[in-house]
Amino acid sequence: MSLSEVTERISRKLEAKGAQPDRQKIESRLHRLVEEFGVNIAEAERTVTGDLAREYNLTGVGSNSTELRPISEIVPGEWVTIEGKIVALTPSLSPSIAQTGIVADSSGAMRFVTWTRANAPAMEYGRWYRIESAVVDEYKGAPNLKIHSGTTISRMEKDVPLLPSITPITELKSGVGSVRAKVIQDWEVSHDRMLQTGLLGDESGTIKFVIWKEDGAGTSRGTDPAAPEEPLGKEKLDLDTVYNIFYATVDEYNGRLSLALNTAMYISDEGDIEVGRNETEIQGALVHVAPGSGLIKRCPVEGCNRTLSRQNYCPVHEIQPNFRYDLRLKAVLDDGIRARNILMQREIVEGLVGISLDEAIGIAESNPIGMDEIFYRIRNTVLGRYYTCAGSEFGGRLLVDSCTPVTFQPEELAALLNRAGGEPA
Amino acid sequence: MSPQATYEREPARRVFASELRETRYQFKDGDDEKSPTYVILPSGIRSNRIFVVGTLTEKQRQGDQNIFYRGRVVDPTGTFFIMAGSYQPEAMQQLARIEPPAFVAVVGKPNLYTTPDGTCLVSVRVESISVVDRDTRDLWVLDTARETLDRLDAFGTTEDSKKAQEEYGTQPDLYRKIVYDALSQVQL
């Protein structure tokens, strides 16, 4: 942005209020602030506009709230005016909230909340609006635009296609983010309201994602039949497929980020991604095999996948005689300094123990102690042995992608002998 | 997140038999009934769980009403005395099934006993025991050597090692020698 552009903008603002500003004077003031005092251009613009407005005795000029701002530059604590497109509407969680969603412009996107008390017109999905004098505060560590009774909302006739800028996963911050990523793991859902959860990865790293079931989908949608259709309910992502995910909500919990895709629009992509692994690797002795390891039964209800009790009881869907079998290992890997929980899925367990799922089912069904037999076989194979496990750490547990037995290295023995202080043998 | 996430399982320390045999000092961390009991190992770290791999050379069933098993597990530096009673039914049954001699991996809690004549004995209450192979035994000797050396290198700089100095008057060089001797018994 050059000083003359800024000068032009300031003088137009003042002219709109009926003043006759001297452009040269504006430019020299800007020049002085920027060149001599090292003030950044945005701040200089604000200062000069404010000063001139006072000199010409004008009101409502240059105050932060009416100056159009790009969304990406807004920080909490500001009163702002923006022009943006409603790219997501989410069901309101409280009667005091009339509408929530995401508003975006070409620079970025931000969540917004319209208070019921604001009596503001409902905004429609896919439309552009000019939102004047809204206030930005911080919610869950991210800037959040609050639309209150002093905010003016006007619908705009423009429809500029928006191309959200893609952020590398490791650079995501709380708020709203768009990524191009591959679905690298599809996990068992841990909650009734969850449609899907798993791990997304791009070249920079990985992040957990969640799609919630949407009971109230579409209820917050506008009534204008011409408004673009907001998708009802969400589709699941396919494993090993690359998606462009626009405007997902980035949540932070206990210092870890995750992506909620309910606000997002996602489109699969032909390409492939070499996923950068921000993997944890640990080596240690497997000191404990936890109950719930071995052959287990899972609830067959679509999207449930919970572990059933011995009597085939699912905590949500009750008795499920048509369960499906699965193999897993929940264990503790201990390096003598830290004991860590690890979780291995079927493929890893099959490779490690040398029993396939089908074989395990066969053994269990023809054995008097049934599934316990598989637990004991797995335990006797892995307990007390040294392994190197790599995977991603999540929720205090390492989700193991690869596991290899540690082998004896003679050079390590030599190094330790030297370290212990004796002469090499 | 579940409250379990804040619970950190106590790591299983690696310790040679000759060091564990010297252990005398035990304390409770906290006043609660369920506060964990630790021993201070002479190389200078607290421990309420250990991991050992060695040869089970002997196993005995004892008691009439309260059955329990005793066993001896040998490493290159000495012997661990292990026991599993009916309070650890899984561990007891695992031990019952193993015929000595066998390489075993043991996870357990160190316990101090004072006999009527005043001698202090250290035994290991078994949490789990499984049969392993010679490679695992060798890996354990390397692992235990490394961790013991790490503790000796930090000796005098940590709270626990100051306590060990006070209680045992540990001479780090003596333990380096023990580590060296243990390592020299591993065959290439």
Coordinates of C-alpha atoms in Angstrom, one line a residue:
Chain A
M1 CA 0.0 0.0 0.0
S2 CA 1.6 3.3 -1.1
L3 CA 1.2 6.6 0.7
S4 CA -0.6 8.1 -2.2
E5 CA -3.3 5.4 -2.1
V6 CA -3.8 6.1 1.6
T7 CA -3.9 9.8 1.0
E8 CA -6.5 9.2 -1.7
R9 CA -8.6 7.1 0.7
I10 CA -8.4 9.6 3.5
S11 CA -9.3 12.6 1.4
R12 CA -12.3 10.7 -0.1
K13 CA -13.5 9.9 3.4
L14 CA -13.3 13.5 4.4
E15 CA -14.8 14.7 1.2
A16 CA -17.7 12.4 1.8
K17 CA -18.4 14.3 4.9
G18 CA -18.2 17.6 3.1
A19 CA -14.7 18.8 3.9
Q20 CA -12.2 20.0 1.3
P21 CA -8.9 18.5 2.5
D22 CA -5.5 19.4 1.1
R23 CA -4.0 16.2 -0.3
Q24 CA -0.5 17.4 -0.1
K25 CA -1.0 18.1 3.6
I26 CA -2.3 14.6 4.2
E27 CA 0.5 13.1 2.3
S28 CA 3.2 15.0 4.1
R29 CA 1.7 14.1 7.5
L30 CA 1.6 10.5 6.6
H31 CA 5.1 10.7 5.2
R32 CA 6.3 12.3 8.5
L33 CA 4.7 9.6 10.6
V34 CA 5.9 6.7 8.4
E35 CA 9.3 7.8 7.4
E36 CA 10.5 9.8 10.4
F37 CA 8.7 8.1 13.2
G38 CA 8.6 4.6 11.9
V39 CA 4.8 4.3 12.4
N40 CA 3.2 1.5 10.3
I41 CA 1.0 2.7 7.5
A42 CA -2.3 1.4 9.0
E43 CA -1.6 3.3 12.3
A44 CA -0.5 6.4 10.4
E45 CA -3.7 6.3 8.4
R46 CA -5.8 6.1 11.5
T47 CA -3.9 9.0 13.2
V48 CA -4.0 11.3 10.2
T49 CA -7.7 10.6 9.6
G50 CA -8.5 11.2 13.2
D51 CA -6.5 14.5 13.4
L52 CA -8.0 15.9 10.2
A53 CA -11.5 14.9 11.3
R54 CA -11.0 16.9 14.4
E55 CA -9.6 19.9 12.5
Y56 CA -12.5 19.9 10.2
N57 CA -14.8 19.3 13.0
L58 CA -16.3 16.2 11.5
T59 CA -17.7 13.2 13.4
G60 CA -17.8 9.6 12.4
V61 CA -14.8 9.8 10.2
G62 CA -11.8 7.6 10.7
S63 CA -12.9 6.2 14.0
N64 CA -11.9 2.6 13.8
S65 CA -15.4 1.4 13.7
T66 CA -16.3 2.8 10.3
E67 CA -13.1 2.2 8.5
L68 CA -13.4 -0.9 6.4
R69 CA -11.0 -3.5 7.6
P70 CA -9.7 -6.8 6.2
I71 CA -10.8 -9.6 8.5
S72 CA -7.4 -11.1 8.9
E73 CA -6.0 -7.9 10.5
I74 CA -8.7 -7.6 13.2
V75 CA -7.6 -8.2 16.7
P76 CA -9.8 -8.6 19.9
G77 CA -10.8 -5.3 21.5
E78 CA -11.5 -3.4 18.3
W79 CA -14.7 -1.9 17.0
V80 CA -14.8 -2.7 13.3
T81 CA -16.6 -2.5 10.0
I82 CA -16.2 -5.3 7.6
E83 CA -17.6 -6.6 4.4
G84 CA -17.8 -10.3 4.2
K85 CA -19.6 -13.3 3.0
I86 CA -21.4 -15.7 5.3
V87 CA -19.6 -19.0 4.6
A88 CA -21.2 -21.0 7.5
L89 CA -24.1 -20.8 9.8
T90 CA -24.2 -23.1 12.8
P91 CA -27.1 -23.9 15.1
S92 CA -27.5 -21.5 18.0
L93 CA -26.7 -23.1 21.3
S94 CA -28.5 -20.6 23.5
P95 CA -31.7 -18.5 23.3
S96 CA -29.7 -15.4 23.8
I97 CA -27.9 -16.1 20.5
A98 CA -29.8 -15.4 17.4
Q99 CA -27.3 -16.6 14.9
T100 CA -23.7 -17.9 14.8
G101 CA -21.4 -18.8 11.9
I102 CA -18.4 -17.7 10.0
V103 CA -18.0 -14.6 8.0
A104 CA -15.1 -14.4 5.4
D105 CA -13.5 -11.9 3.1
S106 CA -10.6 -12.4 0.8
S107 CA -8.1 -11.9 3.6
G108 CA -9.5 -14.4 6.1
A109 CA -12.4 -15.6 8.1
M110 CA -13.8 -15.2 11.6
R111 CA -16.6 -16.6 13.7
F112 CA -19.4 -14.3 14.5
V113 CA -22.3 -14.2 17.0
T114 CA -25.5 -12.2 16.7
W115 CA -27.1 -11.6 20.0
T116 CA -30.9 -12.0 20.1
R117 CA -31.1 -8.6 21.8
A118 CA -29.4 -7.0 18.9
N119 CA -32.6 -7.4 16.9
A120 CA -30.5 -7.7 13.8
P121 CA -31.8 -9.0 10.5
A122 CA -30.9 -12.7 10.0
M123 CA -28.0 -13.1 7.5
E124 CA -28.2 -15.7 4.8
Y125 CA -25.7 -18.3 3.9
G126 CA -23.7 -17.4 0.9
R127 CA -24.6 -13.7 0.8
W128 CA -22.3 -10.7 1.3
Y129 CA -23.0 -8.2 4.0
R130 CA -21.5 -5.0 5.2
I131 CA -21.3 -5.1 9.0
E132 CA -20.7 -1.8 10.7
S133 CA -19.7 -1.1 14.3
A134 CA -19.4 -4.7 15.4
V135 CA -17.2 -5.4 18.3
V136 CA -14.5 -8.0 18.3
D137 CA -13.6 -9.9 21.5
E138 CA -11.8 -13.1 22.2
Y139 CA -13.7 -16.4 22.6
K140 CA -11.8 -19.6 23.3
G141 CA -8.5 -18.0 22.3
A142 CA -9.7 -16.8 18.9
P143 CA -11.1 -13.4 17.7
N144 CA -14.9 -13.4 17.6
L145 CA -17.1 -10.8 16.0
K146 CA -20.1 -9.8 18.1
I147 CA -23.1 -8.2 16.5
H148 CA -25.0 -6.1 19.0
S149 CA -27.8 -3.6 18.9
G150 CA -25.5 -0.8 17.7
T151 CA -24.3 -2.8 14.7
T152 CA -25.7 -1.9 11.3
I153 CA -26.0 -4.8 8.8
S154 CA -26.7 -4.2 5.2
R155 CA -26.8 -6.8 2.5
M156 CA -24.6 -6.2 -0.5
E157 CA -25.3 -7.2 -4.1
K158 CA -21.8 -8.2 -4.7
D159 CA -20.8 -11.8 -5.2
V160 CA -17.1 -12.1 -5.5
P161 CA -15.8 -15.6 -5.5
L162 CA -13.8 -16.2 -2.4
L163 CA -10.7 -18.3 -2.5
P164 CA -9.8 -19.0 1.1
S165 CA -6.1 -19.2 1.7
I166 CA -4.9 -22.6 2.7
T167 CA -2.9 -22.8 5.9
P168 CA -0.3 -25.5 6.7
I169 CA -1.7 -27.7 9.5
T170 CA 1.2 -26.9 11.9
E171 CA 0.5 -23.1 11.4
L172 CA -3.2 -23.2 12.3
K173 CA -4.4 -21.0 15.1
S174 CA -7.6 -21.1 17.1
G175 CA -10.4 -19.6 15.1
V176 CA -11.2 -20.5 11.5
G177 CA -8.8 -22.2 9.1
S178 CA -8.7 -23.8 5.7
V179 CA -6.5 -26.7 4.9
R180 CA -5.7 -29.1 2.1
A181 CA -5.2 -32.4 3.8
K182 CA -5.5 -36.1 3.5
V183 CA -7.6 -38.3 5.8
I184 CA -4.9 -40.6 7.2
Q185 CA -6.8 -42.3 10.1
D186 CA -10.5 -42.9 10.7
W187 CA -11.1 -43.5 14.4
E188 CA -13.8 -45.2 16.4
V189 CA -16.2 -42.4 17.3
S190 CA -16.2 -41.8 21.1
H191 CA -19.5 -40.0 21.4
D192 CA -23.1 -40.4 20.3
R193 CA -23.2 -37.1 18.6
M194 CA -20.1 -37.7 16.6
L195 CA -20.5 -38.6 13.0
Q196 CA -16.8 -39.1 12.3
T197 CA -13.4 -38.5 13.8
G198 CA -9.9 -39.2 12.8
L199 CA -6.6 -37.7 11.7
L200 CA -5.9 -35.3 8.8
G201 CA -2.4 -34.7 7.5
D202 CA -0.6 -32.4 5.1
E203 CA 3.1 -31.9 4.4
S204 CA 3.6 -30.0 7.6
G205 CA 1.9 -32.3 10.1
T206 CA -1.3 -33.8 11.4
I207 CA -4.4 -32.7 13.3
K208 CA -7.4 -34.4 14.7
F209 CA -10.7 -33.7 13.1
V210 CA -14.3 -34.1 14.2
I211 CA -17.6 -34.0 12.3
W212 CA -20.6 -33.7 14.6
K213 CA -24.0 -35.0 13.7
E214 CA -26.4 -32.2 12.9
D215 CA -29.8 -32.7 14.3
G216 CA -30.8 -29.0 13.9
A217 CA -29.2 -28.7 10.5
G218 CA -30.6 -26.0 8.4
T219 CA -32.7 -24.4 11.1
S220 CA -30.5 -21.3 11.1
R221 CA -30.9 -20.9 7.4
G222 CA -32.5 -17.8 6.0
T223 CA -36.0 -18.1 4.4
D224 CA -35.1 -16.5 1.0
P225 CA -35.6 -19.3 -1.5
A226 CA -33.0 -17.7 -3.8
A227 CA -30.4 -18.1 -1.1
P228 CA -27.8 -20.7 -2.0
E229 CA -28.6 -24.0 -0.4
E230 CA -26.7 -24.8 2.7
P231 CA -25.9 -28.5 2.9
L232 CA -28.1 -30.3 5.4
G233 CA -26.1 -32.7 7.5
K234 CA -22.6 -33.5 6.7
E235 CA -20.9 -36.2 4.7
K236 CA -18.2 -38.4 6.0
L237 CA -14.7 -38.1 4.7
D238 CA -13.1 -41.1 2.9
L239 CA -9.9 -42.5 4.2
D240 CA -6.7 -41.8 2.2
T241 CA -8.5 -39.1 0.2
V242 CA -7.2 -35.6 -0.1
Y243 CA -9.7 -32.8 0.6
N244 CA -9.8 -29.1 0.3
I245 CA -11.4 -28.0 3.5
F246 CA -12.6 -24.4 3.7
Y247 CA -13.5 -22.6 6.9
A248 CA -13.2 -25.3 9.5
T249 CA -13.4 -24.3 13.1
V250 CA -10.0 -24.6 14.8
D251 CA -10.6 -25.4 18.5
E252 CA -8.0 -25.6 21.2
Y253 CA -8.3 -27.9 24.2
N254 CA -5.5 -28.4 26.7
G255 CA -3.0 -26.9 24.3
R256 CA -3.9 -29.2 21.4
L257 CA -5.7 -28.0 18.3
S258 CA -8.4 -29.9 16.5
L259 CA -10.6 -29.2 13.5
A260 CA -14.4 -29.2 13.6
L261 CA -15.6 -29.6 10.1
N262 CA -19.3 -28.7 10.7
T263 CA -18.7 -25.1 9.6
A264 CA -16.6 -26.2 6.7
M265 CA -17.1 -26.9 3.1
Y266 CA -15.0 -29.8 1.8
I267 CA -14.3 -31.0 -1.7
S268 CA -12.2 -34.0 -2.5
D269 CA -9.1 -33.5 -4.6
E270 CA -7.5 -35.7 -7.2
G271 CA -4.0 -35.1 -5.8
D272 CA -2.0 -36.9 -3.2
I273 CA -0.1 -35.6 -0.2
E274 CA 3.1 -36.9 1.3
V275 CA 2.0 -36.5 4.9
G276 CA 4.6 -35.0 7.1
R277 CA 4.7 -37.0 10.3
N278 CA 5.1 -35.0 13.5
E279 CA 5.4 -38.4 15.0
T280 CA 6.5 -39.4 18.4
E281 CA 8.7 -42.4 18.7
I282 CA 9.3 -44.2 21.9
Q283 CA 11.3 -47.1 22.9
G284 CA 10.7 -49.1 26.0
A285 CA 9.5 -52.3 27.6
L286 CA 5.9 -53.3 27.3
V287 CA 5.1 -53.5 31.0
H288 CA 1.3 -53.9 31.1
V289 CA -1.4 -55.2 28.8
A290 CA -4.6 -53.5 29.8
P291 CA -8.1 -55.1 29.9
G292 CA -10.0 -54.6 26.7
S293 CA -7.1 -55.8 24.7
G294 CA -7.3 -58.8 22.3
L295 CA -10.4 -59.9 20.5
I296 CA -13.2 -57.5 21.1
K297 CA -16.8 -57.0 19.7
R298 CA -18.0 -53.8 18.3
C299 CA -21.4 -52.3 17.9
P300 CA -22.5 -52.7 14.3
V301 CA -24.8 -49.6 14.3
E302 CA -23.6 -47.2 11.7
G303 CA -21.3 -44.6 13.2
C304 CA -21.3 -46.2 16.7
N305 CA -18.5 -48.8 16.7
R306 CA -18.4 -48.9 20.5
T307 CA -17.0 -51.9 22.3
L308 CA -19.7 -54.3 23.4
S309 CA -19.6 -56.1 26.8
R310 CA -19.4 -59.9 26.9
Q311 CA -23.1 -60.0 26.8
N312 CA -23.1 -58.0 23.5
Y313 CA -24.4 -54.9 25.3
C314 CA -23.7 -51.5 23.7
P315 CA -24.1 -48.7 26.2
V316 CA -26.2 -46.8 23.6
H317 CA -27.8 -49.4 21.3
E318 CA -28.4 -52.2 23.9
I319 CA -28.1 -55.8 22.8
Q320 CA -26.4 -56.2 19.4
P321 CA -26.2 -59.9 18.4
N322 CA -24.8 -59.0 15.0
F323 CA -21.6 -57.5 16.3
R324 CA -18.4 -57.4 14.4
Y325 CA -15.1 -58.6 15.8
D326 CA -11.9 -56.5 16.0
L327 CA -8.4 -56.9 17.4
R328 CA -6.6 -54.2 19.4
L329 CA -4.0 -53.8 22.1
K330 CA -4.1 -51.3 24.9
A331 CA -0.8 -51.4 26.7
V332 CA 1.8 -49.4 28.6
L333 CA 5.3 -48.8 27.1
D334 CA 7.8 -47.8 29.7
D335 CA 11.3 -46.5 29.2
G336 CA 12.1 -46.3 32.9
I337 CA 11.5 -42.6 33.0
R338 CA 8.0 -42.3 31.7
A339 CA 5.2 -44.9 31.3
R340 CA 3.0 -44.2 28.4
N341 CA -0.3 -45.6 27.2
I342 CA -0.3 -47.0 23.7
L343 CA -3.1 -48.2 21.5
M344 CA -2.6 -50.5 18.6
Q345 CA -5.2 -51.2 15.9
R346 CA -5.9 -54.5 14.2
E347 CA -3.2 -54.4 11.5
I348 CA -0.4 -53.6 13.9
V349 CA -1.5 -56.3 16.4
E350 CA -1.8 -58.9 13.6
G351 CA 1.8 -58.1 12.5
L352 CA 3.2 -58.1 16.0
V353 CA 1.5 -61.2 17.3
G354 CA 1.3 -63.2 14.1
I355 CA -2.4 -64.0 14.4
S356 CA -4.9 -62.6 11.9
L357 CA -8.3 -61.4 12.9
D358 CA -9.9 -64.4 11.2
E359 CA -7.6 -66.8 12.9
A360 CA -8.3 -65.1 16.2
I361 CA -12.0 -65.5 15.7
G362 CA -11.5 -69.2 14.8
I363 CA -9.4 -69.8 18.0
A364 CA -11.9 -68.0 20.2
E365 CA -14.9 -69.8 18.9
S366 CA -13.4 -73.2 19.3
N367 CA -11.8 -72.6 22.7
P368 CA -13.4 -73.2 26.1
I369 CA -12.3 -69.8 27.5
G370 CA -13.2 -68.0 24.2
M371 CA -11.9 -64.5 23.7
D372 CA -9.8 -64.7 26.8
E373 CA -7.6 -67.1 25.0
I374 CA -6.6 -64.4 22.5
F375 CA -6.0 -61.9 25.3
Y376 CA -3.6 -64.4 27.0
R377 CA -1.8 -65.3 23.7
I378 CA -1.2 -61.6 22.9
R379 CA -0.1 -60.9 26.5
N380 CA 2.3 -63.8 26.5
T381 CA 3.8 -62.7 23.2
V382 CA 4.3 -59.0 24.0
L383 CA 4.6 -58.6 27.8
G384 CA 8.0 -57.8 29.1
R385 CA 9.6 -57.3 25.7
Y386 CA 11.2 -54.2 24.2
Y387 CA 9.6 -52.3 21.3
T388 CA 10.0 -49.2 19.4
C389 CA 6.6 -47.6 18.7
A390 CA 5.9 -44.6 16.4
G391 CA 2.7 -42.8 16.1
S392 CA 0.8 -39.7 17.0
E393 CA 0.1 -38.8 20.6
F394 CA -3.4 -38.0 21.4
G395 CA -5.3 -37.6 24.6
G396 CA -2.4 -39.0 26.6
R397 CA -2.2 -42.1 24.5
L398 CA 0.1 -43.0 21.6
L399 CA -1.8 -44.2 18.6
V400 CA 0.7 -46.6 17.1
D401 CA 1.3 -46.5 13.4
S402 CA 4.3 -48.8 13.5
C403 CA 5.8 -51.1 16.1
T404 CA 9.1 -53.0 15.8
P405 CA 10.9 -55.2 18.3
V406 CA 14.2 -53.8 19.5
T407 CA 17.2 -55.8 18.5
F408 CA 20.5 -56.2 20.3
Q409 CA 23.2 -53.8 19.0
P410 CA 26.7 -54.9 19.8
E411 CA 28.1 -51.4 19.3
E412 CA 25.7 -50.2 22.1
L413 CA 27.2 -52.7 24.4
A414 CA 30.7 -51.4 23.6
A415 CA 29.7 -47.8 24.1
L416 CA 28.2 -48.6 27.5
L417 CA 31.2 -50.6 28.6
N418 CA 33.3 -47.5 27.8
R419 CA 30.9 -45.3 29.6
A420 CA 31.0 -47.5 32.7
G421 CA 34.7 -46.6 32.9
G422 CA 36.4 -49.9 32.3
E423 CA 39.0 -50.4 29.6
P424 CA 37.4 -51.8 26.5
A425 CA 37.5 -55.6 26.7
Chain B
M1 CA -11.1 -35.2 29.1
S2 CA -11.4 -38.0 31.6
P3 CA -9.7 -37.6 35.0
Q4 CA -7.5 -40.5 34.1
A5 CA -5.6 -38.2 31.8
T6 CA -4.1 -36.4 34.7
Y7 CA -3.0 -39.6 36.4
E8 CA 0.5 -40.6 35.4
R9 CA 1.4 -44.2 35.9
E10 CA 4.6 -44.6 37.9
P11 CA 7.5 -45.7 35.6
A12 CA 9.2 -49.0 36.2
R13 CA 12.8 -48.3 37.2
R14 CA 15.6 -50.4 35.8
V15 CA 17.8 -51.7 38.6
F16 CA 20.4 -54.5 39.0
A17 CA 19.9 -57.0 41.8
S18 CA 23.0 -56.0 43.7
E19 CA 21.7 -52.4 43.9
L20 CA 18.2 -53.4 45.0
R21 CA 19.7 -55.6 47.7
E22 CA 21.3 -52.5 49.3
T23 CA 18.0 -50.6 49.4
R24 CA 16.9 -49.8 53.0
Y25 CA 15.1 -46.5 52.9
Q26 CA 11.4 -46.3 52.3
F27 CA 9.0 -43.4 52.5
K28 CA 5.4 -42.4 51.8
D29 CA 4.8 -39.5 49.5
G30 CA 1.8 -37.8 51.2
D31 CA -0.3 -38.4 54.3
D32 CA -3.2 -40.1 52.5
E33 CA -3.9 -43.7 53.1
K34 CA -3.5 -44.3 49.4
S35 CA -0.4 -42.2 48.9
P36 CA 2.3 -44.3 47.1
T37 CA 5.2 -45.8 49.0
Y38 CA 8.6 -45.3 47.4
V39 CA 12.0 -46.7 48.1
I40 CA 15.1 -44.6 47.4
L41 CA 17.5 -46.6 45.3
P42 CA 21.2 -46.2 46.2
S43 CA 22.0 -44.7 42.8
G44 CA 19.7 -41.9 43.7
I45 CA 16.1 -42.2 42.5
R46 CA 12.7 -42.9 44.1
S47 CA 10.9 -46.0 42.8
N48 CA 7.7 -47.7 43.5
R49 CA 7.8 -50.0 40.5
I50 CA 10.7 -51.9 38.9
F51 CA 11.2 -53.9 35.7
V52 CA 13.6 -56.8 35.8
V53 CA 14.5 -59.5 33.3
G54 CA 16.5 -62.5 34.4
T55 CA 16.5 -66.2 34.9
L56 CA 13.8 -67.7 37.1
T57 CA 15.9 -70.4 38.9
E58 CA 13.5 -71.5 41.6
K59 CA 9.9 -71.4 42.4
Q60 CA 8.0 -72.5 45.5
R61 CA 4.4 -72.6 46.5
Q62 CA 3.9 -71.7 50.2
G63 CA 1.0 -71.4 52.7
D64 CA -2.1 -73.4 53.3
Q65 CA -4.9 -70.9 53.7
N66 CA -3.2 -68.1 51.9
I67 CA -1.3 -69.6 49.1
F68 CA 1.5 -67.6 47.6
Y69 CA 4.5 -68.2 45.4
R70 CA 8.1 -67.3 46.0
G71 CA 10.8 -67.3 43.4
R72 CA 14.3 -66.3 42.6
V73 CA 15.3 -64.3 39.5
V74 CA 19.0 -64.0 38.8
D75 CA 20.7 -61.2 36.8
P76 CA 24.4 -60.8 36.2
T77 CA 24.9 -59.1 39.5
G78 CA 22.8 -61.1 42.0
T79 CA 19.4 -62.4 42.9
F80 CA 15.9 -60.8 43.1
F81 CA 13.5 -62.4 45.5
I82 CA 10.0 -62.2 44.0
M83 CA 6.6 -63.2 45.4
A84 CA 3.1 -63.3 44.3
G85 CA 0.1 -63.9 46.6
S86 CA -3.6 -64.2 46.3
Y87 CA -3.9 -60.4 46.3
Q88 CA -2.3 -60.6 42.8
P89 CA -4.2 -63.6 41.4
E90 CA -3.3 -63.0 37.8
A91 CA 0.4 -62.6 38.7
M92 CA 0.3 -65.7 40.9
Q93 CA -1.3 -67.8 38.2
Q94 CA 1.2 -66.6 35.7
L95 CA 4.1 -67.5 38.0
A96 CA 2.5 -70.9 38.8
R97 CA 2.5 -71.8 35.1
I98 CA 6.3 -71.0 34.5
E99 CA 8.7 -73.9 35.0
P100 CA 12.2 -72.9 36.0
P101 CA 14.7 -72.4 34.6
A102 CA 13.3 -69.8 32.2
F103 CA 14.1 -66.2 31.2
V104 CA 11.4 -64.1 32.7
A105 CA 10.4 -60.4 32.6
V106 CA 8.9 -59.2 35.9
V107 CA 7.1 -55.9 36.7
G108 CA 6.6 -55.4 40.4
K109 CA 6.8 -53.3 43.5
P110 CA 9.8 -53.3 45.7
N111 CA 9.0 -54.2 49.4
L112 CA 11.2 -53.9 52.4
Y113 CA 11.0 -56.4 55.3
T114 CA 12.8 -56.4 58.6
T115 CA 13.3 -59.9 60.0
P116 CA 13.1 -60.5 63.8
D117 CA 16.9 -60.5 64.0
G118 CA 17.0 -57.1 62.4
T119 CA 18.2 -57.8 58.9
C120 CA 16.5 -55.9 56.1
L121 CA 15.3 -57.9 53.1
V122 CA 14.0 -56.5 49.8
S123 CA 11.5 -58.5 47.8
V124 CA 9.5 -57.7 44.7
R125 CA 5.8 -58.1 44.8
V126 CA 4.9 -59.3 41.2
E127 CA 2.4 -57.3 39.2
S128 CA 3.1 -59.4 36.1
I129 CA 5.5 -62.0 35.0
S130 CA 6.0 -63.5 31.5
V131 CA 8.5 -65.8 29.8
V132 CA 10.9 -64.0 27.4
D133 CA 14.0 -64.9 25.5
R134 CA 17.7 -64.4 25.9
D135 CA 17.7 -61.4 23.6
T136 CA 15.3 -59.6 25.8
R137 CA 17.5 -60.4 28.8
D138 CA 20.5 -58.9 27.0
L139 CA 18.5 -55.8 26.0
W140 CA 17.5 -55.4 29.7
V141 CA 21.1 -55.5 30.8
L142 CA 22.0 -52.8 28.4
D143 CA 18.9 -50.8 29.3
T144 CA 19.6 -51.1 33.0
A145 CA 23.2 -50.3 32.6
R146 CA 22.3 -47.1 30.7
E147 CA 19.7 -46.0 33.2
T148 CA 22.0 -46.7 36.2
L149 CA 24.8 -44.7 34.5
D150 CA 22.4 -41.9 33.8
R151 CA 21.5 -41.8 37.5
L152 CA 25.1 -41.9 38.6
D153 CA 26.0 -39.1 36.2
A154 CA 23.3 -36.9 37.9
F155 CA 24.3 -38.1 41.4
G156 CA 24.4 -35.2 43.8
T157 CA 22.4 -32.9 41.7
T158 CA 18.9 -34.2 42.4
E159 CA 16.8 -34.2 45.5
D160 CA 16.5 -38.0 45.5
S161 CA 20.2 -38.6 45.0
K162 CA 21.0 -36.2 48.0
K163 CA 18.7 -38.4 50.1
A164 CA 20.5 -41.5 48.8
Q165 CA 23.9 -39.9 49.7
E166 CA 22.5 -39.3 53.2
E167 CA 21.0 -42.7 53.7
Y168 CA 23.6 -44.9 52.0
G169 CA 26.7 -42.9 51.5
T170 CA 26.7 -44.2 47.9
Q171 CA 30.0 -44.3 46.2
P172 CA 29.2 -43.9 42.5
D173 CA 32.4 -45.6 41.3
L174 CA 31.4 -48.8 43.1
Y175 CA 28.2 -48.8 41.1
R176 CA 30.0 -48.1 37.8
K177 CA 32.1 -51.1 38.5
I178 CA 28.9 -53.2 39.1
V179 CA 27.5 -51.9 35.8
Y180 CA 30.8 -52.7 34.0
D181 CA 30.8 -56.3 35.4
A182 CA 27.2 -56.8 34.4
L183 CA 27.9 -55.6 30.9
S184 CA 30.9 -57.8 30.5
Q185 CA 28.8 -60.9 31.1
V186 CA 26.7 -60.1 28.0
Q187 CA 28.0 -62.3 25.2
L188 CA 28.4 -60.7 21.8

